[in-house]
């Protein structure tokens, strides 16, 4: 970056909406660390952040919660079905509270909440921190789809910062899927007002072009592509020690870093509070068994606590190495980046895998983002519905074997695509450079 560009951004105060460093998800932590880094590289300063729980309208900050809540989660990991039921009840309660607190979903709702904020009745501290900033940047991630509360709050704060505070405002690093009429209406109002909009994959860029005449400079890539893993001999040397990947109370005791392995995880489309029926544990058990017949090692990966509920029983039943959501980001990065293949319905973990050249066999997530990721990385997209994964076990395992059979050629292509995406991801902070 040139000295001239750094000079333009020097001294700018940036308020970052959707700081997810305290989330129970590898991808949230990975992309927010990367966003912080890119902002600071411009010479700007992050003067304040808004964390996910408050973005959704909650009254607490995740990093300030007492340890009791985390201990309860650890205990419930031993009882995934009970935890799934509790999660559904919690989701319903949050939805009820959200309606009661006036989550804004319409123009009138935006105006009413803005009046409350201006009068100091709600979110006075957030407004004060935004007012002190030069730029308000919304790290959209996978927020703006369906009728998600976090999506409406992302749009509201962008609209409030621009129309009420007059701040330079951008929504960046994000997926957009407007299949909810209220979300579509509000996005149509908000997006044309903003100083910058940056989409993280082609499917969302195409969606955004229905709202405004965006050019190719508005299509970038996720900040998580900026991570650089330890690979090859250095990986083996670092992680060949016993217990190198053990995160209590789970174990990776049978894992050998010097032998080939395939990783498998769940999907953002699974284990949702509004889903009916039992978790597809049996389907993932069959998938791991089929992969085990084709690969020397199968490692079960839970980059999110919902994946723990789904996959911990599978790993215990089959005595497979298992690594949980509380794993530090660099460890998860290195594990995925050195796998032979990754079987995944997870956006950020598949990105982290690609930074080492690992190709992913993709099934669906909670939006069209996984299709968009396949376009970015030039990977096949079989359009397999994660909720029907039991119907496609053999297909997924065969695709994994086929990708592994392409060996260095496929890895090199994925790695080059990931490096290109890392360069494009800098577009997320271009507003700071004037």
Short mmCIF file of C-alpha atoms in Angstrom, two decimals, residues 89-399:
data_model
loop_
_atom_site.label_atom_id
_atom_site.label_comp_id
_atom_site.label_asym_id
_atom_site.label_seq_id
_atom_site.Cartn_x
_atom_site.Cartn_y
_atom_site.Cartn_z
CA UNK A 89 -36.85 -22.92 22.85
CA UNK A 90 -34.19 -20.21 23.11
CA UNK A 91 -34.73 -19.24 19.48
CA UNK A 92 -38.47 -18.87 20.00
CA UNK A 93 -37.90 -16.77 23.11
CA UNK A 94 -35.47 -14.49 21.27
CA UNK A 95 -37.97 -14.05 18.45
CA UNK A 96 -40.69 -13.10 20.93
CA UNK A 97 -38.45 -10.66 22.74
CA UNK A 98 -37.29 -9.22 19.44
CA UNK A 99 -40.86 -8.51 18.36
CA UNK A 100 -41.53 -6.95 21.73
CA UNK A 101 -38.50 -4.67 21.46
CA UNK A 102 -39.49 -3.51 17.98
CA UNK A 103 -37.01 -5.08 15.56
CA UNK A 104 -37.32 -2.73 12.56
CA UNK A 105 -38.51 -4.44 9.37
CA UNK A 106 -40.22 -1.54 7.57
CA UNK A 107 -39.58 2.13 6.79
CA UNK A 108 -41.95 3.06 9.63
CA UNK A 109 -40.07 0.71 11.94
CA UNK A 110 -36.76 2.32 11.02
CA UNK A 111 -38.17 5.78 11.69
CA UNK A 112 -39.65 4.72 15.04
CA UNK A 113 -36.43 3.10 16.25
CA UNK A 114 -34.40 6.10 15.07
CA UNK A 115 -36.66 8.35 17.14
CA UNK A 116 -36.03 6.14 20.20
CA UNK A 117 -32.27 6.23 19.58
CA UNK A 118 -32.27 10.01 19.12
CA UNK A 119 -34.23 10.44 22.35
CA UNK A 120 -31.81 8.18 24.25
CA UNK A 121 -34.46 5.55 25.00
CA UNK A 122 -32.59 2.76 23.18
CA UNK A 123 -29.02 2.16 22.08
CA UNK A 124 -27.80 5.58 23.27
CA UNK A 125 -24.25 4.28 23.74
CA UNK A 126 -24.13 2.91 20.18
CA UNK A 127 -25.32 6.21 18.72
CA UNK A 128 -22.74 8.14 20.74
CA UNK A 129 -19.89 5.95 19.49
CA UNK A 130 -21.12 6.23 15.89
CA UNK A 131 -21.35 9.99 16.24
CA UNK A 132 -17.69 10.10 17.29
CA UNK A 133 -16.56 8.13 14.23
CA UNK A 134 -15.67 9.36 10.75
CA UNK A 135 -16.78 6.16 8.99
CA UNK A 136 -19.36 3.53 9.90
CA UNK A 137 -18.53 0.17 8.36
CA UNK A 138 -20.97 -2.74 8.50
CA UNK A 139 -19.22 -6.10 8.31
CA UNK A 140 -22.22 -7.79 6.69
CA UNK A 141 -20.94 -11.39 6.61
CA UNK A 142 -23.90 -13.77 6.18
CA UNK A 143 -26.42 -11.47 7.82
CA UNK A 144 -28.67 -10.09 5.10
CA UNK A 145 -30.87 -12.97 3.97
CA UNK A 146 -34.30 -14.34 4.80
CA UNK A 147 -35.99 -12.42 7.59
CA UNK A 148 -32.99 -12.49 9.91
CA UNK A 149 -33.03 -9.96 12.76
CA UNK A 150 -29.32 -9.36 12.34
CA UNK A 151 -29.95 -8.48 8.69
CA UNK A 152 -32.59 -5.89 9.54
CA UNK A 153 -30.34 -4.41 12.23
CA UNK A 154 -27.43 -4.25 9.79
CA UNK A 155 -29.60 -2.29 7.40
CA UNK A 156 -30.99 -0.10 10.16
CA UNK A 157 -27.58 0.96 11.49
CA UNK A 158 -26.34 1.65 7.97
CA UNK A 159 -29.42 3.78 7.31
CA UNK A 160 -29.19 5.54 10.69
CA UNK A 161 -25.48 6.32 10.33
CA UNK A 162 -26.01 7.81 6.88
CA UNK A 163 -29.35 9.61 7.19
CA UNK A 164 -29.33 10.69 10.84
CA UNK A 165 -25.61 11.15 11.54
CA UNK A 166 -24.33 12.00 8.06
CA UNK A 167 -21.39 9.60 8.35
CA UNK A 168 -19.60 7.94 5.46
CA UNK A 169 -21.15 4.49 5.56
CA UNK A 170 -20.52 1.16 3.87
CA UNK A 171 -21.79 -2.41 3.96
CA UNK A 172 -18.87 -4.67 3.06
CA UNK A 173 -17.68 -8.28 3.21
CA UNK A 174 -21.18 -9.67 2.85
CA UNK A 175 -23.68 -12.03 1.32
CA UNK A 176 -27.04 -10.67 0.15
CA UNK A 177 -30.09 -12.83 -0.59
CA UNK A 178 -33.39 -11.00 -0.84
CA UNK A 179 -35.99 -13.76 -0.69
CA UNK A 180 -37.96 -12.02 2.07
CA UNK A 181 -40.17 -9.14 0.82
CA UNK A 182 -39.52 -6.88 3.83
CA UNK A 183 -35.76 -7.39 3.59
CA UNK A 184 -35.90 -6.68 -0.14
CA UNK A 185 -37.87 -3.48 0.41
CA UNK A 186 -35.54 -2.15 3.08
CA UNK A 187 -32.40 -3.12 1.17
CA UNK A 188 -33.83 -1.26 -1.82
CA UNK A 189 -34.12 1.84 0.35
CA UNK A 190 -30.78 1.58 2.14
CA UNK A 191 -28.26 0.36 -0.44
CA UNK A 192 -28.53 3.29 -2.88
CA UNK A 193 -27.82 5.72 0.00
CA UNK A 194 -24.46 4.22 0.96
CA UNK A 195 -20.98 5.45 0.12
CA UNK A 196 -19.78 1.94 -0.66
CA UNK A 197 -21.17 -1.59 -0.96
CA UNK A 198 -18.90 -4.62 -1.35
CA UNK A 199 -20.20 -8.14 -1.98
CA UNK A 200 -18.11 -11.16 -1.07
CA UNK A 201 -19.21 -13.60 -3.80
CA UNK A 202 -20.85 -13.53 -7.26
CA UNK A 203 -24.33 -14.79 -6.30
CA UNK A 204 -24.76 -11.84 -3.94
CA UNK A 205 -23.28 -9.39 -6.44
CA UNK A 206 -25.94 -10.45 -8.95
CA UNK A 207 -28.60 -9.94 -6.27
CA UNK A 208 -27.23 -6.50 -5.44
CA UNK A 209 -27.30 -5.43 -9.06
CA UNK A 210 -31.10 -5.62 -8.83
CA UNK A 211 -30.93 -2.75 -6.30
CA UNK A 212 -28.40 -0.45 -7.95
CA UNK A 213 -26.05 -0.26 -10.92
CA UNK A 214 -23.02 -1.81 -9.23
CA UNK A 215 -19.85 -2.33 -11.23
CA UNK A 216 -17.30 -5.09 -10.94
CA UNK A 217 -15.37 -3.08 -8.35
CA UNK A 218 -18.18 -3.89 -5.91
CA UNK A 219 -17.46 -7.63 -6.13
CA UNK A 220 -14.57 -8.56 -3.84
CA UNK A 221 -14.02 -11.53 -1.52
CA UNK A 222 -14.29 -12.35 2.16
CA UNK A 223 -11.64 -10.96 4.49
CA UNK A 224 -11.00 -14.50 5.77
CA UNK A 225 -9.03 -15.23 2.59
CA UNK A 226 -6.22 -13.11 4.08
CA UNK A 227 -5.26 -15.80 6.60
CA UNK A 228 -1.99 -17.60 5.88
CA UNK A 229 -1.64 -21.16 7.23
CA UNK A 230 1.34 -23.27 8.16
CA UNK A 231 1.60 -26.02 5.54
CA UNK A 232 3.68 -28.96 4.38
CA UNK A 233 6.69 -30.06 6.41
CA UNK A 234 6.29 -27.14 8.82
CA UNK A 235 2.74 -28.29 9.58
CA UNK A 236 3.88 -31.84 10.26
CA UNK A 237 6.73 -30.69 12.50
CA UNK A 238 4.48 -28.39 14.51
CA UNK A 239 1.56 -30.77 15.02
CA UNK A 240 3.09 -34.23 15.13
CA UNK A 241 3.39 -33.98 18.94
CA UNK A 242 0.79 -35.89 20.91
CA UNK A 243 -2.08 -33.69 22.02
CA UNK A 244 -1.21 -30.81 19.67
CA UNK A 245 -4.86 -30.55 18.57
CA UNK A 246 -6.56 -31.67 21.80
CA UNK A 247 -9.18 -29.21 23.04
CA UNK A 248 -10.72 -30.44 26.29
CA UNK A 249 -13.05 -32.31 26.68
CA UNK A 250 -12.51 -33.64 23.14
CA UNK A 251 -9.59 -35.64 21.81
CA UNK A 252 -7.59 -35.91 18.59
CA UNK A 253 -5.46 -38.71 20.04
CA UNK A 254 -5.69 -40.96 16.95
CA UNK A 255 -4.80 -38.17 14.50
CA UNK A 256 -1.45 -38.26 12.71
CA UNK A 257 -0.33 -35.02 11.11
CA UNK A 258 2.19 -36.85 8.91
CA UNK A 259 -0.48 -38.98 7.19
CA UNK A 260 -3.17 -37.89 4.67
CA UNK A 261 -6.60 -37.06 6.04
CA UNK A 262 -9.99 -35.76 4.96
CA UNK A 263 -12.07 -33.36 7.07
CA UNK A 264 -15.86 -33.33 7.29
CA UNK A 265 -18.21 -30.83 8.90
CA UNK A 266 -21.85 -29.74 8.99
CA UNK A 267 -23.71 -26.79 7.51
CA UNK A 268 -25.15 -23.43 8.48
CA UNK A 269 -28.45 -24.81 7.12
CA UNK A 270 -28.63 -27.46 9.85
CA UNK A 271 -29.53 -27.45 13.57
CA UNK A 272 -31.51 -24.24 13.26
CA UNK A 273 -34.09 -23.39 15.95
CA UNK A 274 -36.95 -23.35 13.46
CA UNK A 275 -36.17 -26.77 11.97
CA UNK A 276 -38.50 -29.70 12.62
CA UNK A 277 -37.39 -33.30 12.95
CA UNK A 278 -34.36 -35.01 14.39
CA UNK A 279 -30.80 -33.92 13.52
CA UNK A 280 -29.34 -35.94 10.61
CA UNK A 281 -26.78 -37.70 12.81
CA UNK A 282 -27.28 -41.04 11.05
CA UNK A 283 -26.62 -39.48 7.63
CA UNK A 284 -23.31 -37.98 8.77
CA UNK A 285 -22.38 -41.29 10.38
CA UNK A 286 -22.85 -42.99 7.01
CA UNK A 287 -20.90 -40.23 5.29
CA UNK A 288 -17.95 -40.66 7.67
CA UNK A 289 -18.06 -44.43 7.21
CA UNK A 290 -18.01 -44.09 3.42
CA UNK A 291 -15.15 -41.58 3.57
CA UNK A 292 -13.30 -43.93 5.93
CA UNK A 293 -13.40 -46.64 3.27
CA UNK A 294 -11.75 -44.28 0.78
CA UNK A 295 -9.31 -42.25 2.93
CA UNK A 296 -6.71 -43.18 5.53
CA UNK A 297 -7.98 -40.72 8.18
CA UNK A 298 -11.32 -38.96 8.68
CA UNK A 299 -11.31 -35.93 11.00
CA UNK A 300 -14.65 -34.58 12.23
CA UNK A 301 -14.61 -30.78 12.46
CA UNK A 302 -17.07 -28.57 14.38
CA UNK A 303 -16.36 -24.93 13.48
CA UNK A 304 -19.62 -23.89 15.17
CA UNK A 305 -21.32 -25.16 18.31
CA UNK A 306 -24.29 -26.33 16.24
CA UNK A 307 -21.88 -28.67 14.44
CA UNK A 308 -20.83 -30.01 17.83
CA UNK A 309 -24.44 -30.97 18.58
CA UNK A 310 -24.67 -32.74 15.24
CA UNK A 311 -21.25 -34.34 14.89
CA UNK A 312 -19.94 -35.09 18.39
CA UNK A 313 -22.16 -38.20 18.61
CA UNK A 314 -20.78 -39.36 15.24
CA UNK A 315 -17.16 -38.91 16.31
CA UNK A 316 -17.76 -40.71 19.62
CA UNK A 317 -19.61 -43.58 17.97
CA UNK A 318 -16.95 -44.14 15.30
CA UNK A 319 -13.97 -43.22 17.51
CA UNK A 320 -12.86 -40.50 15.07
CA UNK A 321 -10.68 -37.49 15.81
CA UNK A 322 -12.90 -34.51 16.71
CA UNK A 323 -12.10 -30.82 17.01
CA UNK A 324 -14.62 -28.33 18.50
CA UNK A 325 -15.79 -24.76 17.95
CA UNK A 326 -13.67 -23.33 20.78
CA UNK A 327 -10.50 -24.27 18.87
CA UNK A 328 -8.26 -21.20 18.31
CA UNK A 329 -8.56 -19.92 14.76
CA UNK A 330 -4.91 -20.57 13.75
CA UNK A 331 -5.20 -24.25 14.77
CA UNK A 332 -8.42 -24.72 12.83
CA UNK A 333 -6.88 -22.91 9.86
CA UNK A 334 -3.81 -25.13 9.79
CA UNK A 335 -5.85 -28.32 10.15
CA UNK A 336 -8.18 -27.49 7.26
CA UNK A 337 -5.48 -26.04 5.01
CA UNK A 338 -3.47 -29.29 5.11
CA UNK A 339 -6.35 -31.73 4.55
CA UNK A 340 -6.53 -33.71 1.33
CA UNK A 341 -10.19 -32.72 0.87
CA UNK A 342 -12.80 -30.95 2.99
CA UNK A 343 -16.47 -32.04 2.84
CA UNK A 344 -18.39 -28.98 3.95
CA UNK A 345 -21.53 -26.86 4.05
CA UNK A 346 -19.65 -24.10 5.89
CA UNK A 347 -18.58 -20.88 4.17
CA UNK A 348 -15.64 -19.64 6.25
CA UNK A 349 -14.08 -23.03 7.03
CA UNK A 350 -14.06 -23.81 3.29
CA UNK A 351 -12.29 -20.47 2.73
CA UNK A 352 -9.72 -21.27 5.43
CA UNK A 353 -9.15 -24.67 3.81
CA UNK A 354 -8.57 -23.02 0.41
CA UNK A 355 -5.74 -20.86 1.76
CA UNK A 356 -3.62 -24.01 1.82
CA UNK A 357 -5.00 -25.32 -1.46
CA UNK A 358 -7.48 -27.78 0.07
CA UNK A 359 -10.46 -28.28 -2.26
CA UNK A 360 -13.93 -28.57 -0.75
CA UNK A 361 -16.81 -30.83 -1.67
CA UNK A 362 -19.65 -28.39 -1.09
CA UNK A 363 -23.23 -28.94 0.00
CA UNK A 364 -25.75 -26.21 0.79
CA UNK A 365 -25.58 -23.59 3.53
CA UNK A 366 -28.24 -21.20 4.83
CA UNK A 367 -28.10 -19.03 1.69
CA UNK A 368 -26.71 -19.04 -1.84
CA UNK A 369 -23.27 -18.20 -0.48
CA UNK A 370 -21.92 -21.75 -0.96
CA UNK A 371 -22.75 -21.59 -4.67
CA UNK A 372 -20.99 -18.22 -4.78
CA UNK A 373 -17.93 -19.71 -3.08
CA UNK A 374 -17.73 -22.48 -5.67
CA UNK A 375 -17.73 -19.81 -8.36
CA UNK A 376 -14.90 -17.95 -6.62
CA UNK A 377 -12.76 -21.08 -6.22
CA UNK A 378 -13.76 -22.80 -9.49
CA UNK A 379 -15.10 -25.83 -7.62
CA UNK A 380 -18.01 -28.05 -8.70
CA UNK A 381 -21.32 -27.19 -7.06
CA UNK A 382 -23.63 -30.24 -6.93
CA UNK A 383 -26.53 -28.29 -5.34
CA UNK A 384 -26.97 -30.90 -2.62
CA UNK A 385 -29.45 -29.82 0.05
CA UNK A 386 -27.83 -30.21 3.48
CA UNK A 387 -31.16 -31.23 4.99
CA UNK A 388 -31.28 -34.20 2.59
CA UNK A 389 -27.65 -35.19 2.86
CA UNK A 390 -28.60 -38.79 3.62
CA UNK A 391 -29.73 -39.14 0.00
CA UNK A 392 -26.30 -38.11 -1.31
CA UNK A 393 -23.74 -39.84 0.92
CA UNK A 394 -22.22 -41.87 -1.91
CA UNK A 395 -22.14 -38.89 -4.26
CA UNK A 396 -20.31 -36.70 -1.72
CA UNK A 397 -17.78 -39.41 -0.87
CA UNK A 398 -17.14 -40.09 -4.58
CA UNK A 399 -16.66 -36.38 -5.27
#
